[in-house]
Coordinates of N, CA, C and O in Angstrom, one line a residue:
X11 N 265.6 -8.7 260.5 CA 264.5 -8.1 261.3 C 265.0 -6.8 261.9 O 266.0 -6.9 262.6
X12 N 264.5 -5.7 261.8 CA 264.7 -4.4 262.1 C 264.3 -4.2 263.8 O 263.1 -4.2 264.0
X13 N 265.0 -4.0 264.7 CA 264.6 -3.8 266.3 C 264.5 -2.1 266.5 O 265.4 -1.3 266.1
X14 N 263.6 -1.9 266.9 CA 263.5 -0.1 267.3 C 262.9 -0.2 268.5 O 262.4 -1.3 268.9
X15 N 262.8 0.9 269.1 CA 261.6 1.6 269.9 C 260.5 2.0 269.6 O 260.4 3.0 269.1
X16 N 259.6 1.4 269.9 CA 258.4 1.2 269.9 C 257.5 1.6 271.3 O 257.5 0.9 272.3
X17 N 256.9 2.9 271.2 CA 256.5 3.1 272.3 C 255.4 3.2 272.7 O 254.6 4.1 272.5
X18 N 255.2 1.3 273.5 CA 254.0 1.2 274.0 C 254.4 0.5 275.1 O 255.5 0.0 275.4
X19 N 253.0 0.3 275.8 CA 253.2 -0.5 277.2 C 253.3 -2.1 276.7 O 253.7 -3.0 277.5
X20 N 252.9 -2.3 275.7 CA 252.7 -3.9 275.3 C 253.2 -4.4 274.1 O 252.8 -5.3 273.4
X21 N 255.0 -3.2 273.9 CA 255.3 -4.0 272.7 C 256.0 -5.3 272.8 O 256.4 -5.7 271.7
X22 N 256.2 -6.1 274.1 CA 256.9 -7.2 273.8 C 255.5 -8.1 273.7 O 255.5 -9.2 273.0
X23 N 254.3 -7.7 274.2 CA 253.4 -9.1 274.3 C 251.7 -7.6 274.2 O 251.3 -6.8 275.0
X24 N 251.4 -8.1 272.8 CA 250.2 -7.5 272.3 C 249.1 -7.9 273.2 O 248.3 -7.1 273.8
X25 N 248.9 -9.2 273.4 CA 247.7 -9.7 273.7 C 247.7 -9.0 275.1 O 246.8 -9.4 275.8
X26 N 248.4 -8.0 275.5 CA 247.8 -7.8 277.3 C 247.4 -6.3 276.7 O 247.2 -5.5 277.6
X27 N 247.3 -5.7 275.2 CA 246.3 -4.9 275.3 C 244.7 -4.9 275.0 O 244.1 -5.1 274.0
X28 N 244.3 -4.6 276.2 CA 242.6 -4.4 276.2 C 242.5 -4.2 274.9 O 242.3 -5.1 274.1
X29 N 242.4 -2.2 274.5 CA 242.3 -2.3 273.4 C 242.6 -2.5 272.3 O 241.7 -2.1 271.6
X30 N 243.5 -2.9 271.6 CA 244.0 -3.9 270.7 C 242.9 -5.7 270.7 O 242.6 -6.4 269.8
X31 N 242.7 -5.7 271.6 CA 242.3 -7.3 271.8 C 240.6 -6.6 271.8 O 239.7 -7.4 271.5
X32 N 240.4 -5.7 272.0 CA 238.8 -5.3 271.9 C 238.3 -5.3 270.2 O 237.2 -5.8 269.9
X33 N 239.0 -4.8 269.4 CA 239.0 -4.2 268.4 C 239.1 -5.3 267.2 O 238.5 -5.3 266.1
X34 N 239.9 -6.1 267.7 CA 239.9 -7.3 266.9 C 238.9 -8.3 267.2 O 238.4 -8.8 266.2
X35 N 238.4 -8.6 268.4 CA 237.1 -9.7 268.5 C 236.0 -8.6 267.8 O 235.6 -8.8 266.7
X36 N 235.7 -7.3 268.5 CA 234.6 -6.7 267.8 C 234.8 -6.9 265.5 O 233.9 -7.1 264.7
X37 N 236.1 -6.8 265.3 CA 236.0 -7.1 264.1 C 236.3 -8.2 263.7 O 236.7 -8.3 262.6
X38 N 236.2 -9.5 264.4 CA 236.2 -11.0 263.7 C 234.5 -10.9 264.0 O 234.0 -11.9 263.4
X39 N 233.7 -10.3 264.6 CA 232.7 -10.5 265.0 C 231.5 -9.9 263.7 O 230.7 -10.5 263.0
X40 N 231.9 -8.2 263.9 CA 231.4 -7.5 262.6 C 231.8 -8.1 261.3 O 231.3 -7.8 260.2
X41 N 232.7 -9.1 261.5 CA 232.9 -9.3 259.6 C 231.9 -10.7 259.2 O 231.6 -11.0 258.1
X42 N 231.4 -11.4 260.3 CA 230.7 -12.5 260.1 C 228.9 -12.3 260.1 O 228.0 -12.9 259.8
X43 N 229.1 -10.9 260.9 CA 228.0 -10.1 260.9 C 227.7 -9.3 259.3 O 226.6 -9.2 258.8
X44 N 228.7 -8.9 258.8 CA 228.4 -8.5 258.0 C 228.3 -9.4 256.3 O 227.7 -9.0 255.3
X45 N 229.1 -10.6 256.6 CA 228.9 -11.6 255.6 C 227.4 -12.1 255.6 O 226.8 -12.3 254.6
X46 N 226.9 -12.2 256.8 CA 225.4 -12.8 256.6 C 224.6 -11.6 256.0 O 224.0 -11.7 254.9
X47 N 224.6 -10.9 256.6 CA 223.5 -9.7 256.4 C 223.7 -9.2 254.8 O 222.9 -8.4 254.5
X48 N 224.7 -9.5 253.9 CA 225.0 -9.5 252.9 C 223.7 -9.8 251.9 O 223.1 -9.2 251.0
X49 N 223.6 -11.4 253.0 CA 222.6 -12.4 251.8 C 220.8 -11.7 251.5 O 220.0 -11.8 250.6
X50 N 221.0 -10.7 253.0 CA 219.6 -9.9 252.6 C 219.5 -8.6 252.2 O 218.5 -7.9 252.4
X51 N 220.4 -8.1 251.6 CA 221.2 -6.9 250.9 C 220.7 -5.4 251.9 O 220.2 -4.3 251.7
X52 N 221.2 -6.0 252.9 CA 221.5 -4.5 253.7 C 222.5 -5.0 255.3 O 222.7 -6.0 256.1
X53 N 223.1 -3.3 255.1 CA 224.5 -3.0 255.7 C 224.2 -3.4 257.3 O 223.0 -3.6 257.6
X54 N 225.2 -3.5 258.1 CA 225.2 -3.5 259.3 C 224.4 -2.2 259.9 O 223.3 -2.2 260.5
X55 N 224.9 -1.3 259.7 CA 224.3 0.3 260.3 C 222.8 0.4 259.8 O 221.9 1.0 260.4
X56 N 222.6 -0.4 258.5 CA 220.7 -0.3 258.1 C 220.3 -1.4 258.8 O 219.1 -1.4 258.9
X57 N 220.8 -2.2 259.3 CA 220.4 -3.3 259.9 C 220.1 -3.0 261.4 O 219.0 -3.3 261.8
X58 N 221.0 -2.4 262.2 CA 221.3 -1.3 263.6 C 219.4 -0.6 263.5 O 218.3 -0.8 264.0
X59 N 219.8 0.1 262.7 CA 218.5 1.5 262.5 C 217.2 0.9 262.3 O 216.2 1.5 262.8
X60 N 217.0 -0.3 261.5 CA 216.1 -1.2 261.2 C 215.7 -1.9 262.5 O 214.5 -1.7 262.8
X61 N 216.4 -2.6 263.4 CA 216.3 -2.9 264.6 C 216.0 -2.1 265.6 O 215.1 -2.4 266.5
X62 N 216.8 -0.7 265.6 CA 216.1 0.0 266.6 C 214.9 0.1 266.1 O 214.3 -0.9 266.1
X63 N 214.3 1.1 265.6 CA 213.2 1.2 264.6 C 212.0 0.0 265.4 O 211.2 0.0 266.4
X64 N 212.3 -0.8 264.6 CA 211.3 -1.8 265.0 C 211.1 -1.9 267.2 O 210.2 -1.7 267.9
X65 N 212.4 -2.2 267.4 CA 212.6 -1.8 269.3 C 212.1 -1.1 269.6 O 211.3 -1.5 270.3
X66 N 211.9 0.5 269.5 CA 211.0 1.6 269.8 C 209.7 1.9 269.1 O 209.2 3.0 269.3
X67 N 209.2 1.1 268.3 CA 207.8 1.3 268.1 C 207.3 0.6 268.5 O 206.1 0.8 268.5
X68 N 207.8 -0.8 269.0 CA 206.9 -1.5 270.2 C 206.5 -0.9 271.2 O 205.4 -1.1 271.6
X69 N 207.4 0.2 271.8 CA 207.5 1.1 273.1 C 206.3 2.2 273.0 O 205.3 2.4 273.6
X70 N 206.9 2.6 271.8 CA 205.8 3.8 271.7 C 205.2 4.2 270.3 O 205.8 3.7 269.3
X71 N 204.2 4.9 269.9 CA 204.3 5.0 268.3 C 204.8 5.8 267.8 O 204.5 5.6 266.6
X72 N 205.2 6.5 267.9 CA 205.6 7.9 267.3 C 207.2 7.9 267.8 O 207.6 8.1 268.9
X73 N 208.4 7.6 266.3 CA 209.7 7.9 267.2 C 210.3 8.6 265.5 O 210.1 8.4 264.3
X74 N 211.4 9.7 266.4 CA 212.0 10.4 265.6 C 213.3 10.0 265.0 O 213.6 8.8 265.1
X75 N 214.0 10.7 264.4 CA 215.3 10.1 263.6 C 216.5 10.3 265.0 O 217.6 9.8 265.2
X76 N 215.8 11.6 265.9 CA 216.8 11.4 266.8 C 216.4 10.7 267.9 O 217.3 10.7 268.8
X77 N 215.5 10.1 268.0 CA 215.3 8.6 268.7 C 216.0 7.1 268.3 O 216.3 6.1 269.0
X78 N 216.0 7.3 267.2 CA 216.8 6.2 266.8 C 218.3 6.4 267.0 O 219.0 5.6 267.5
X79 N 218.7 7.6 266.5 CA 220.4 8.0 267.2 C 220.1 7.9 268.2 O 219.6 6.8 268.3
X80 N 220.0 8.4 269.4 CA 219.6 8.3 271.1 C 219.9 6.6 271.3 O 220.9 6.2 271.9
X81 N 219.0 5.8 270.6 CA 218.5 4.6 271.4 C 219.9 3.6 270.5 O 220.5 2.9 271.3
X82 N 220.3 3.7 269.5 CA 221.6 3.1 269.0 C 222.7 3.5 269.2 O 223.7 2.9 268.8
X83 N 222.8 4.9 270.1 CA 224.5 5.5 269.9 C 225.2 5.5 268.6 O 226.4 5.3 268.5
X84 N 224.0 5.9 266.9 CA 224.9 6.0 266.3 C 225.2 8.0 265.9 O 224.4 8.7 266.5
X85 N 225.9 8.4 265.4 CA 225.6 9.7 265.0 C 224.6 10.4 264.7 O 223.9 9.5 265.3
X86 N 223.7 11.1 264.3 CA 222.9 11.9 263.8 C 222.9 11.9 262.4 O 221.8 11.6 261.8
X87 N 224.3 12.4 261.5 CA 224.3 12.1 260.3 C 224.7 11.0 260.0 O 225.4 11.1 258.9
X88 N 224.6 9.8 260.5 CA 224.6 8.1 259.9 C 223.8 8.4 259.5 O 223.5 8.8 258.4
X89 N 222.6 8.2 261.5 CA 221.5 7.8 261.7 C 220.6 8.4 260.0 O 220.0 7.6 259.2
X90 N 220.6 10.0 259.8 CA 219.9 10.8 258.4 C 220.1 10.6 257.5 O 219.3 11.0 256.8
X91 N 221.6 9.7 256.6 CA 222.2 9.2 255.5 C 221.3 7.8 255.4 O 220.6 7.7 254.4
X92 N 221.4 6.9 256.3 CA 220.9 6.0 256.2 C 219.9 5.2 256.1 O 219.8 4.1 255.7
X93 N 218.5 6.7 256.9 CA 217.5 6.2 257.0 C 216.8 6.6 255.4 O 215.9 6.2 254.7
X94 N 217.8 7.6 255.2 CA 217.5 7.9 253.3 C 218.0 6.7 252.1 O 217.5 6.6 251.0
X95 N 218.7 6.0 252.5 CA 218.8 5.0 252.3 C 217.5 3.4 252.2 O 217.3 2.6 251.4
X96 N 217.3 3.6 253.0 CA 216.8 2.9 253.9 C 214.9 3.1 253.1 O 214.4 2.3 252.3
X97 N 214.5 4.3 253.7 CA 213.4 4.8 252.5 C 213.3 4.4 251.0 O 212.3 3.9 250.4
X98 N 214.7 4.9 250.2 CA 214.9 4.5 249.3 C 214.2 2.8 248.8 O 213.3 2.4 248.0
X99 N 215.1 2.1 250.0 CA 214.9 0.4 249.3 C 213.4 0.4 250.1 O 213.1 -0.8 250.4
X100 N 212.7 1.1 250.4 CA 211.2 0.4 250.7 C 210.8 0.3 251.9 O 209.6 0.2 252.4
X101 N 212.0 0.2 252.4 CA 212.1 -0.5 254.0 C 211.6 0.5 255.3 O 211.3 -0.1 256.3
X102 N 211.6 1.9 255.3 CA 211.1 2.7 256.3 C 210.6 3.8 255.5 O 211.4 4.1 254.6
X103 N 209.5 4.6 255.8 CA 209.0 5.8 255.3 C 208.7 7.0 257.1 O 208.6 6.8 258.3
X104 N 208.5 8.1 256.2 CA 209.0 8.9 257.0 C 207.7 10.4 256.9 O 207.5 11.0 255.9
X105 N 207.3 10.5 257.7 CA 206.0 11.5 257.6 C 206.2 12.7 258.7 O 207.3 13.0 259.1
X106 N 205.6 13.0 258.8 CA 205.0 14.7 259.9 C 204.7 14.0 261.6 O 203.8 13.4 262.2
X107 N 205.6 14.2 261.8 CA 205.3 13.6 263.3 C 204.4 14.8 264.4 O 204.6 15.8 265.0
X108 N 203.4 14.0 264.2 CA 202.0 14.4 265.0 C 202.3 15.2 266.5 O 201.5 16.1 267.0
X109 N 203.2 15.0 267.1 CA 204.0 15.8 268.4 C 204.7 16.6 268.3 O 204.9 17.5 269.2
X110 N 205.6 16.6 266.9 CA 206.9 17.4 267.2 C 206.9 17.8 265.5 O 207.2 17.2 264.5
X111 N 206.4 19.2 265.6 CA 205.8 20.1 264.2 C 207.6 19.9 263.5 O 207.8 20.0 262.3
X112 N 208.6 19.6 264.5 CA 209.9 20.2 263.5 C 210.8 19.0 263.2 O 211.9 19.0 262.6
X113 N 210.0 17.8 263.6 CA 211.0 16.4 263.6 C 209.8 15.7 262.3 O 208.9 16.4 261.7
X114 N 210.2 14.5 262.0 CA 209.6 13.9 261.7 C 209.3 12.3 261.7 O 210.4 11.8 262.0
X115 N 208.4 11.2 261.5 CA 208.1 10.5 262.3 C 208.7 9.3 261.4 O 208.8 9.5 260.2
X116 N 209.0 8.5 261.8 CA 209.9 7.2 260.7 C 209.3 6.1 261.2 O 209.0 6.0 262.4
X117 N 208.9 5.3 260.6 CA 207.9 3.8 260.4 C 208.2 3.1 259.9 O 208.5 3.6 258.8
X118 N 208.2 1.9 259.8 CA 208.9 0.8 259.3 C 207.6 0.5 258.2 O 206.5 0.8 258.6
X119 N 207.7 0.1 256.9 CA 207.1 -0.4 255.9 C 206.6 -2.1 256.1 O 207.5 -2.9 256.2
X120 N 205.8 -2.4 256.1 CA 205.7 -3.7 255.8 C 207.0 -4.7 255.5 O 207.2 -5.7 256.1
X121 N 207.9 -4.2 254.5 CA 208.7 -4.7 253.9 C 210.2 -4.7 254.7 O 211.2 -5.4 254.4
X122 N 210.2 -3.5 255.8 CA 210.9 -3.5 256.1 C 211.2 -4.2 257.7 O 212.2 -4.2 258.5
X123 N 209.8 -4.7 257.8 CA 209.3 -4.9 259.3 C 209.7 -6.9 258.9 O 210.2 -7.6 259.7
X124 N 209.4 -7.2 257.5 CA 209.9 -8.3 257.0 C 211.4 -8.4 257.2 O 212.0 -9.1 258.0
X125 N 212.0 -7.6 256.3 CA 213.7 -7.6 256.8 C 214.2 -7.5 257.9 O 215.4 -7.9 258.0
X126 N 213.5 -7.0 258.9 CA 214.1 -7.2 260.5 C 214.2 -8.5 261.1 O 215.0 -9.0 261.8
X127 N 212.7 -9.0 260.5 CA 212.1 -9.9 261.0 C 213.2 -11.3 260.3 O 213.3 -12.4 260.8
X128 N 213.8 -11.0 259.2 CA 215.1 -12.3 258.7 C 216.1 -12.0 259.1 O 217.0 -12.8 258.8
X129 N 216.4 -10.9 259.9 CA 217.4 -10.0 260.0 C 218.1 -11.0 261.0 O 218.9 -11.9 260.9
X130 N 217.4 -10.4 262.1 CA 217.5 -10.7 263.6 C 217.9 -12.5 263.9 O 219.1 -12.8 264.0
X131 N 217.0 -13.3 263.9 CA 217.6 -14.7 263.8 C 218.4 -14.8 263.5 O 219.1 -15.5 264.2
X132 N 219.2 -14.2 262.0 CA 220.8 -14.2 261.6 C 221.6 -13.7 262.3 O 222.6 -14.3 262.8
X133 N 221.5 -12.7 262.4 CA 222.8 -12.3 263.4 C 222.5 -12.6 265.0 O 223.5 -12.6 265.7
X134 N 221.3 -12.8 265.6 CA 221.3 -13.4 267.0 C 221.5 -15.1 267.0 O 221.5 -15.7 268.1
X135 N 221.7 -15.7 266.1 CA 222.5 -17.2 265.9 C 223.6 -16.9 265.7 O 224.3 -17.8 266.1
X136 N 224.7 -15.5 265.1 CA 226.1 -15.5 265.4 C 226.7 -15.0 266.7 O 227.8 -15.2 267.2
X137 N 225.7 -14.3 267.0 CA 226.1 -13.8 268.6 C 226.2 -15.1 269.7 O 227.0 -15.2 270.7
X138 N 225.0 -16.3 269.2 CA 225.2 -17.4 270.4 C 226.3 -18.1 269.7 O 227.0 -18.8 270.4
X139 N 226.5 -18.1 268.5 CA 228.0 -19.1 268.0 C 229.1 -18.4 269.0 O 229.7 -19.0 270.0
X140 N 229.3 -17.0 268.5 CA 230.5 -16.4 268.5 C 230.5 -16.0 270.2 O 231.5 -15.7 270.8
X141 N 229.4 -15.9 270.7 CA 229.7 -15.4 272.0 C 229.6 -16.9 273.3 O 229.8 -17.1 274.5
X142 N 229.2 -17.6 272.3 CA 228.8 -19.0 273.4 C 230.0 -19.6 273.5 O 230.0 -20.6 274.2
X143 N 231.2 -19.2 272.9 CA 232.8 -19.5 273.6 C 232.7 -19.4 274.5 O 233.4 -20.3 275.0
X144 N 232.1 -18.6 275.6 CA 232.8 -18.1 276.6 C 232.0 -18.8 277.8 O 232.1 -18.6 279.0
X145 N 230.8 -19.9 277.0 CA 230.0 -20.7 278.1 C 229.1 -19.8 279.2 O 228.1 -19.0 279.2
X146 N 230.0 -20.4 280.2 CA 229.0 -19.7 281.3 C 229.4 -18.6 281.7 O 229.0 -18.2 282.8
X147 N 230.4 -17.9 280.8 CA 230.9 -16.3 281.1 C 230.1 -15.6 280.4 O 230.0 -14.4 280.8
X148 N 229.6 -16.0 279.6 CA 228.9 -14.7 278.8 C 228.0 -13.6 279.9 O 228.0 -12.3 279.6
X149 N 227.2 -14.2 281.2 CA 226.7 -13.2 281.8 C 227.5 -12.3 282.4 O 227.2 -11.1 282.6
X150 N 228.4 -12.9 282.7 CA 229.3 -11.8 283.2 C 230.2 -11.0 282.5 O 230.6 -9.9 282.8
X151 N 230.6 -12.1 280.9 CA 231.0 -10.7 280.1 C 229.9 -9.4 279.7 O 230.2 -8.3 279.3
X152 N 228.6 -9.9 279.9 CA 227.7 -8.8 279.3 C 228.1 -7.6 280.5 O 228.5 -6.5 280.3
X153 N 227.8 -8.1 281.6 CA 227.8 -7.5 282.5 C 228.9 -6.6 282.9 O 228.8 -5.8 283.8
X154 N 230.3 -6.7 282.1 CA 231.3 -5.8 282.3 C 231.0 -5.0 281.0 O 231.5 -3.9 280.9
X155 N 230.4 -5.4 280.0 CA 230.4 -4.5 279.1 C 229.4 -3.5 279.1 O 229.6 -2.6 278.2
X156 N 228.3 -3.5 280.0 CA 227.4 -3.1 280.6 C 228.2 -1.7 281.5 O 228.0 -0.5 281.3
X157 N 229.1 -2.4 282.5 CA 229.8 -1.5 283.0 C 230.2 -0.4 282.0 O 229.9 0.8 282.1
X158 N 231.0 -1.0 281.1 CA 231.9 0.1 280.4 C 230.6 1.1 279.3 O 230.7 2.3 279.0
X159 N 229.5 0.3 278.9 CA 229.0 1.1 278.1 C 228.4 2.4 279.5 O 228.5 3.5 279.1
X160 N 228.0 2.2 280.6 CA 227.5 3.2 281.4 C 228.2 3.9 282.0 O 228.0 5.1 282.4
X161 N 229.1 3.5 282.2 CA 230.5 4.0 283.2 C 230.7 5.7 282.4 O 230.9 6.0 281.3
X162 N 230.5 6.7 283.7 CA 230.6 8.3 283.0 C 232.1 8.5 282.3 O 233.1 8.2 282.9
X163 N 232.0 9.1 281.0 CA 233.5 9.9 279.9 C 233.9 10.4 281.2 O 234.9 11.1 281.3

């Protein structure tokens, strides 16, 4: 076994890094997330965009492609890769948004308002598996994570 220098605060004991230990539950988490959502042939991020989508047209009727980036925190060019994607399989179409002459307006298809609708139960039964470890912590883990997602760069 080869001993060197390793320069970190936590090379004798991994588990006391935050992020190191963030990165790994977020990815035992995304990969069981992503094995289900398999069975209804679309990705985590079309799944994300599909969800918002459907979340902001309850709100209001008319939402743009940069409303859906805004309201998911994903990029701009995911958010426009995917919703072409997305179009593609049936699942959202996309017209002249009646407000905004230079945006355009994104709507869920019938078909695609179906796939949310199998969507969601699936992965909101792995969130109470995988998050209901933590019992009667979970409000308070939301609640720090809440912190961290608002907390100012």
């Amino acid at each position: 076994m080869n001993t060197f220098d390793f320069n970190s605060l936590y090379q004798k004991d991994y588990q006391q890094s935050t992020g190191l230990l963030f990165i790994r539950t977020y990815h035992k988490w995304h990969n069981l997330v992503k094995d289900e959502l398999k069975q209804l042939d679309i990705t985590h991020p079309q799944f994300v965009i599909l969800t918002a989508t459907a979340a902001l047209l309850r709100r209001q009727e008319w939402i743009s492609q940069a409303d859906i980036s805004r309201f998911s925190d994903m990029d701009v060019m995911t958010v426009s890769q995917t919703i072409r994607l997305l179009i593609k399989k049936g699942l959202l179409t996309r017209q002249s948004h009646p407000a905004d002459s230079r945006a355009n307006a994104i709507l869920l298809t019938d078909e695609g308002l179906e796939k949310v609708n199998q969507a969601i139960p699936l992965v909101e039964k792995i969130d109470q598996t995988f998050f209901g470890k933590l019992s009667d912590k979970t409000a308070l883990f939301n609640q720090l994570l809440i912190t961290l997602e608002t907390e100012d760069d």
